[in-house]
C-alpha cells in the first residue's frame, strides 16, 4: 500500500515531536532492562557505522541471522541511514512480543527479507512465444464475444481500367481489402477487356478475385466514365446473381479511400444500407479552389456546406432524406475531360455509399426478400440508373449506417493523369534510367543552383531534342521559385 | 427417430398408433428441451455464473434476513470529523462513511433496538488526516473506547453481550490494530474492547493478530464514477501481457529495499524490468484505467499491508489479478471463488513469475476472463452511490446475515464480565 509510506515518512519527520509527547506514542513506556540493553547496542553500532562509513552492523547481524532470512543470490546493499538495524533485530518471528499467546505462528514474517533475483533475469524466448500465442487467442475470443457475431462475406465490386494511376489507386484498395478480417470476394470489372497487367496486379493480393472484362473502352469525359462505370457495376451484380454469391455487396471504386471500420460497419446491414462518403473535390490548382470557396462564402454569407454525401436522419434516428454535395460553386469550373486540371464533381449519389445484401439480387424468391426491391433483370437499359437507389421501390426502407451518417468512413476522390501520359507497363523499367542530373560530391548547400537545372532537364527530356542538356550544370542563374510545381506528366 | 418410420410401416395402424405417438411426442419433447437448454447454454458461455462456496450467494438479497439498529452518536464522532476534512469521502478508507449513509436509508434498518439482530456504531476512526491526506491512527483507539463507553452507558445492548452482536467498520491498514506499521500493529493487537464484536475490515491475512476469526473482509473503497468514466469499448484487443504501476522501492522509509512488501515488489522489478512482456513502471499515467483494460494480467502485490485498491480496479476492468501476498484473505472470500478468478503466486516464486503466467493453459485464462466479465462480480467490489443490489454494501449485509442466528452463549448473565476495560497501552485509556 503505497500511502503508508508517506505516513511513515511523516511520522519519521515528526518523530521528535511525538517522542516528546509520550501520551501519543504508546510504544515507549515501560522501559525494561532488555530494551535498554538493545538501545545501548544500537547506539554502539551507530557509532561504529559512522566511523567506518558503511552498515557494519547490518552486515554483522545479516550473517548472524542468515538462516532465517532467505539468503539467495544478491541483496543490494546501499549505504544509507542505519534506521534499519532495529528492524533487523526482529527477524525472528515475534513470539515474545505478540499480545495473545493463543495465536498460531504465522508463516509470514515481518521484517527485512532478501530480494530474490534469479541468475539470468531475462526473458525465455519460448515463454515469450507462448505469451504471444495467448495474446492472439485472447484477442480472438474478444472479437468473437464483442465484435460481429456471425460475419458475412464481403463482396467488393471495383470497376477499373488500365491507365497511369491504376497502380496507384488499386494498390490502395488492394491493401485495404487485404486487411479486412472477414471473408472477401473481390470482383474487378475491367473496361477494355481483361489485361494481363491488371490480372497480375490483383493476383498479388492473395484474395479471392473474380476478374471480369467489359468490352467497351473507357471514354474520355467524366460523365461518360460515370455511365460506363455504372454499367460495369451492374454487370458485376449480374454475376453475383448468377453465381449466387452470398454476402454483403459493397462498391469500392478504385480511387476511393476506405477506413477499416467501414467493413465492420457494413456487417450490420440487413438488406440495403447507406453510408456517408466524404467528397474530396480536389483539383491540381489550389488557388482556384480557394477562390471558389471564397466566392461562395462571400455570396451567401453562410457556412460552407459539408462535403459529404449520405443519409440524414431526424432526431429519432430514422432516415428522412439525403445530404448531397453542393456542386454549385464549381458549376463552371469542374472538369469535363479526365485529364483536366479542374475539380472533378461526383454524381448526385455515388454508388460507393451504398451496400446491399446479395440476396436482394438473387433470382428465386428468398424467403424474406423484401418486396420493395426491384428485380435486377428487369432494369436492363430501360431506365437511367445512376445510383443503387433505382433498385429500390421504397427509399424509406434504406438503413442508415455509421451512426446515421454521422461517421464518415470512406472518402471519394478522383485523380487521374493526363490521357497521353506515358508510363512503363507494369511499372517495370527495362533499361536503366537515363541520367538527368550527374551526381556531384553530394550535399545540399550548393544544390539551389542545381535544382533549376534539374527541373529544366526533366522538362527538356520529354521534348524530343537531339542535344544533350548535360552541359548546363552549375552555370544557370538560380530562378526565383514560389515553390516547385509538380506537373501531372509522368 | 429413424427407427420410427419402419415401425410405422411394419405395424398395423389400428392399435399401435397411440403407442408410437407417445414415443414420438416424448422424443420431440426431449429434443425441444435439449434445444432450449443448448440455446441457454450458448448465452451463458459468454459470461459464467459465479458460484461461491455457499451457492450463488453473490445475488442474495439481505433484506428481510436481518435487522440493523444504528446508534445515535453525537456528531463529534462522525459528522464533525467529515466537516473538518471532506477528503475522507474520496480516499480508500471511505467505506466507513458510505456504510453509515447506506444503513441510514436501508430497508434493513430498524428503529426498534429490541428487534435488531446487529448493532452498528457510526464512528469514523480513519478520518483524522495529515495535510497530505493520510490517516493518523493515534487517536483512533481512544475515540473507539470513548464511543463504546457512551453506548454501553446509554443503551443496555452492549452490556448484555459485551459487543458480540455489534459490528464496526474499521477499514484502516491493519484493521482494529490501529497502526500503520505492521510490527507496532501486531504489538497492539486488536483493541481489547472490540474482541467480541464483529469487525468489517479491509485487512486480511491468515494467522495474523489483526484478523479475528469472525471478521468480514471487504474491498477498499474505489470511486465508482471515476472508474466508470474511463471505460473503453470491450472489443479493443487486450495487447499488454502483464501490467503494473506503482512503487517497487519505498525510498523514504525503506531505502535498501527488502522491508517494503517483504522484498516482493523489488524482486518483480529486478527480475522483469527488461522483459518486454511486463509493462511495469513507477509512472503515474493519465491512462491508467484504460491501460488496465488493455492488459491480460494485472499485478496486485502487497505493499506495507497486503491489500490494495488494485484488486478492485483489476476486477472492474476485467484484468486477471495476479495476487502476490502470502496468506492474504481476500474480500468476501466466502462468496467469491478467488482461486478461479485470480492467479496466486507465492512471494518466493516471484522470480519465476513469467514462467508461471505463460504456463497457465489457455482455457483456464479464457474461463477466468469470462468469470470476470460477469457484472455481478464487478458490482460486488464497488460502493456505488446510491446503493445498488449486489454491491459491496449488500455483500457485507449478506455476510452479517450468514452469521445469524446468534449463538445463545453470547448473552451474558447479569454481572458477568468478559472484557477487560483497562487492558491495552496506557495511552489508550485517556479520554477523547
Short mmCIF file of C-alpha atoms in Angstrom, two decimals, chain B residues 99-280:
data_model
loop_
_atom_site.label_atom_id
_atom_site.label_comp_id
_atom_site.label_asym_id
_atom_site.label_seq_id
_atom_site.Cartn_x
_atom_site.Cartn_y
_atom_site.Cartn_z
CA UNK B 99 -21.64 2.31 5.08
CA UNK B 100 -23.14 4.68 7.61
CA UNK B 101 -25.03 6.57 4.93
CA UNK B 102 -26.24 3.36 3.34
CA UNK B 103 -27.52 1.95 6.63
CA UNK B 104 -29.39 5.10 7.48
CA UNK B 105 -31.64 4.73 4.47
CA UNK B 106 -31.61 0.98 4.01
CA UNK B 107 -34.67 -1.24 4.49
CA UNK B 108 -32.71 -3.41 6.93
CA UNK B 109 -32.53 -0.54 9.37
CA UNK B 110 -34.87 -0.73 12.29
CA UNK B 111 -35.65 1.98 14.80
CA UNK B 112 -36.58 -0.53 17.43
CA UNK B 113 -33.41 -1.84 19.02
CA UNK B 114 -35.17 -4.70 20.72
CA UNK B 115 -35.81 -6.48 17.47
CA UNK B 116 -32.39 -5.76 15.99
CA UNK B 117 -30.01 -8.59 15.19
CA UNK B 118 -26.97 -6.37 14.72
CA UNK B 119 -25.98 -3.02 16.13
CA UNK B 120 -23.93 -0.50 14.20
CA UNK B 121 -21.91 2.33 15.73
CA UNK B 122 -21.41 5.20 13.31
CA UNK B 123 -17.87 6.22 14.07
CA UNK B 124 -15.22 7.26 11.56
CA UNK B 125 -11.89 6.29 13.13
CA UNK B 126 -9.92 6.81 9.95
CA UNK B 127 -10.98 10.37 9.34
CA UNK B 128 -8.07 12.11 11.07
CA UNK B 129 -5.92 13.13 8.13
CA UNK B 130 -2.47 14.67 7.78
CA UNK B 131 -2.05 17.62 5.44
CA UNK B 132 -1.03 15.19 2.71
CA UNK B 133 -4.19 13.19 3.19
CA UNK B 134 -3.05 10.14 5.13
CA UNK B 135 -4.89 8.99 8.22
CA UNK B 136 -3.19 9.06 11.57
CA UNK B 137 -4.34 6.23 13.77
CA UNK B 138 -3.02 7.50 17.06
CA UNK B 139 -6.27 8.88 18.39
CA UNK B 140 -8.47 6.13 16.98
CA UNK B 141 -8.20 3.73 19.94
CA UNK B 142 -9.22 6.47 22.33
CA UNK B 143 -12.07 7.53 20.07
CA UNK B 144 -13.32 3.98 19.82
CA UNK B 145 -13.08 3.48 23.55
CA UNK B 146 -14.96 6.66 24.27
CA UNK B 147 -17.71 5.70 21.81
CA UNK B 148 -18.08 2.28 23.39
CA UNK B 149 -18.26 3.84 26.82
CA UNK B 150 -21.03 6.04 25.53
CA UNK B 151 -23.09 3.26 24.04
CA UNK B 152 -22.58 0.98 26.99
CA UNK B 153 -23.79 3.60 29.41
CA UNK B 154 -26.71 4.91 27.37
CA UNK B 155 -28.08 1.66 25.99
CA UNK B 156 -28.24 -1.76 27.59
CA UNK B 157 -27.43 -3.70 24.45
CA UNK B 158 -23.67 -3.53 24.66
CA UNK B 159 -23.56 -4.82 28.18
CA UNK B 160 -25.91 -7.67 27.51
CA UNK B 161 -23.50 -9.32 25.09
CA UNK B 162 -20.34 -7.22 25.63
CA UNK B 163 -20.50 -6.32 21.99
CA UNK B 164 -20.88 -9.75 20.42
CA UNK B 165 -23.83 -8.63 18.30
CA UNK B 166 -22.26 -5.32 17.38
CA UNK B 167 -20.24 -4.67 14.26
CA UNK B 168 -17.76 -1.95 13.44
CA UNK B 169 -16.27 -0.84 10.15
CA UNK B 170 -12.51 -0.43 10.54
CA UNK B 171 -11.03 -0.04 7.07
CA UNK B 172 -7.59 1.09 8.20
CA UNK B 173 -4.33 -0.62 7.18
CA UNK B 174 -4.32 -3.27 9.86
CA UNK B 175 -7.95 -3.07 10.90
CA UNK B 176 -8.63 -2.67 14.55
CA UNK B 177 -4.95 -2.81 15.49
CA UNK B 178 -4.93 0.89 14.68
CA UNK B 179 -1.40 1.37 13.46
CA UNK B 180 0.15 1.65 10.04
CA UNK B 181 3.39 -0.06 10.90
CA UNK B 182 2.99 -3.79 10.99
CA UNK B 183 5.16 -4.53 13.99
CA UNK B 184 3.52 -1.89 16.10
CA UNK B 185 0.13 -3.10 14.97
CA UNK B 186 0.99 -6.65 15.93
CA UNK B 187 2.23 -5.43 19.27
CA UNK B 188 -1.01 -3.62 19.99
CA UNK B 189 -3.22 -6.35 18.66
CA UNK B 190 -6.93 -5.84 18.16
CA UNK B 191 -8.35 -3.29 20.55
CA UNK B 192 -9.37 -5.27 23.65
CA UNK B 193 -12.83 -3.77 23.75
CA UNK B 194 -13.54 -5.00 20.24
CA UNK B 195 -12.58 -8.57 20.84
CA UNK B 196 -16.11 -9.87 20.92
CA UNK B 197 -17.51 -7.63 18.22
CA UNK B 198 -17.56 -8.41 14.52
CA UNK B 199 -15.09 -6.35 12.58
CA UNK B 200 -15.67 -5.32 8.99
CA UNK B 201 -12.20 -4.53 7.71
CA UNK B 202 -10.10 -4.45 4.57
CA UNK B 203 -7.08 -6.12 6.11
CA UNK B 204 -6.97 -9.87 5.87
CA UNK B 205 -4.06 -12.21 6.45
CA UNK B 206 -4.29 -15.71 7.77
CA UNK B 207 -2.89 -16.39 11.24
CA UNK B 208 -2.41 -12.73 11.88
CA UNK B 209 -3.17 -11.00 15.13
CA UNK B 210 -5.17 -8.27 13.46
CA UNK B 211 -7.60 -10.63 11.73
CA UNK B 212 -10.15 -12.06 14.06
CA UNK B 213 -11.84 -15.26 13.00
CA UNK B 214 -15.31 -13.89 12.54
CA UNK B 215 -14.27 -10.74 10.68
CA UNK B 216 -15.68 -9.83 7.33
CA UNK B 217 -13.09 -8.69 4.78
CA UNK B 218 -14.24 -6.03 2.39
CA UNK B 219 -12.61 -4.41 -0.62
CA UNK B 220 -11.07 -0.95 -0.17
CA UNK B 221 -13.09 1.95 -1.45
CA UNK B 222 -12.50 2.85 -5.10
CA UNK B 223 -14.56 5.67 -6.64
CA UNK B 224 -17.09 4.01 -8.97
CA UNK B 225 -17.89 7.06 -11.07
CA UNK B 226 -14.25 7.77 -11.74
CA UNK B 227 -13.71 4.23 -12.91
CA UNK B 228 -16.84 4.12 -15.00
CA UNK B 229 -15.81 7.34 -16.73
CA UNK B 230 -12.78 5.57 -18.11
CA UNK B 231 -14.38 2.54 -19.71
CA UNK B 232 -13.26 1.74 -23.24
CA UNK B 233 -15.23 -0.44 -25.68
CA UNK B 234 -14.73 -4.12 -24.83
CA UNK B 235 -13.75 -5.06 -28.35
CA UNK B 236 -10.49 -3.16 -28.15
CA UNK B 237 -7.99 -6.03 -28.15
CA UNK B 238 -6.00 -6.75 -25.00
CA UNK B 239 -2.42 -6.31 -26.04
CA UNK B 240 -0.48 -5.93 -22.78
CA UNK B 241 0.52 -9.19 -21.15
CA UNK B 242 1.33 -8.04 -17.60
CA UNK B 243 0.63 -4.56 -16.28
CA UNK B 244 1.64 -2.82 -13.07
CA UNK B 245 2.03 0.76 -11.98
CA UNK B 246 3.32 1.62 -8.54
CA UNK B 247 6.34 1.71 -6.31
CA UNK B 248 8.92 -1.03 -6.18
CA UNK B 249 11.16 0.56 -3.59
CA UNK B 250 9.90 2.89 -0.89
CA UNK B 251 12.91 5.17 -0.77
CA UNK B 252 11.59 7.31 2.04
CA UNK B 253 11.01 4.60 4.58
CA UNK B 254 12.97 1.62 3.32
CA UNK B 255 15.89 2.77 1.23
CA UNK B 256 17.69 -0.53 0.78
CA UNK B 257 14.63 -2.49 -0.01
CA UNK B 258 13.72 -5.82 1.45
CA UNK B 259 11.42 -4.41 4.06
CA UNK B 260 8.77 -2.82 1.88
CA UNK B 261 6.48 -5.52 0.54
CA UNK B 262 8.80 -8.13 2.06
CA UNK B 263 11.05 -7.61 -0.93
CA UNK B 264 8.46 -8.92 -3.38
CA UNK B 265 7.95 -5.71 -5.34
CA UNK B 266 11.68 -5.14 -5.60
CA UNK B 267 12.06 -8.69 -6.84
CA UNK B 268 9.45 -8.05 -9.54
CA UNK B 269 11.36 -5.01 -10.70
CA UNK B 270 14.82 -6.58 -10.66
CA UNK B 271 13.70 -9.67 -12.49
CA UNK B 272 11.35 -8.22 -15.07
CA UNK B 273 12.38 -4.67 -15.77
CA UNK B 274 13.85 -5.73 -19.11
CA UNK B 275 11.16 -8.19 -20.05
CA UNK B 276 9.04 -6.86 -22.92
CA UNK B 277 6.01 -8.79 -21.75
CA UNK B 278 5.91 -6.86 -18.49
CA UNK B 279 4.67 -3.29 -18.68
CA UNK B 280 5.77 -2.22 -15.20
#
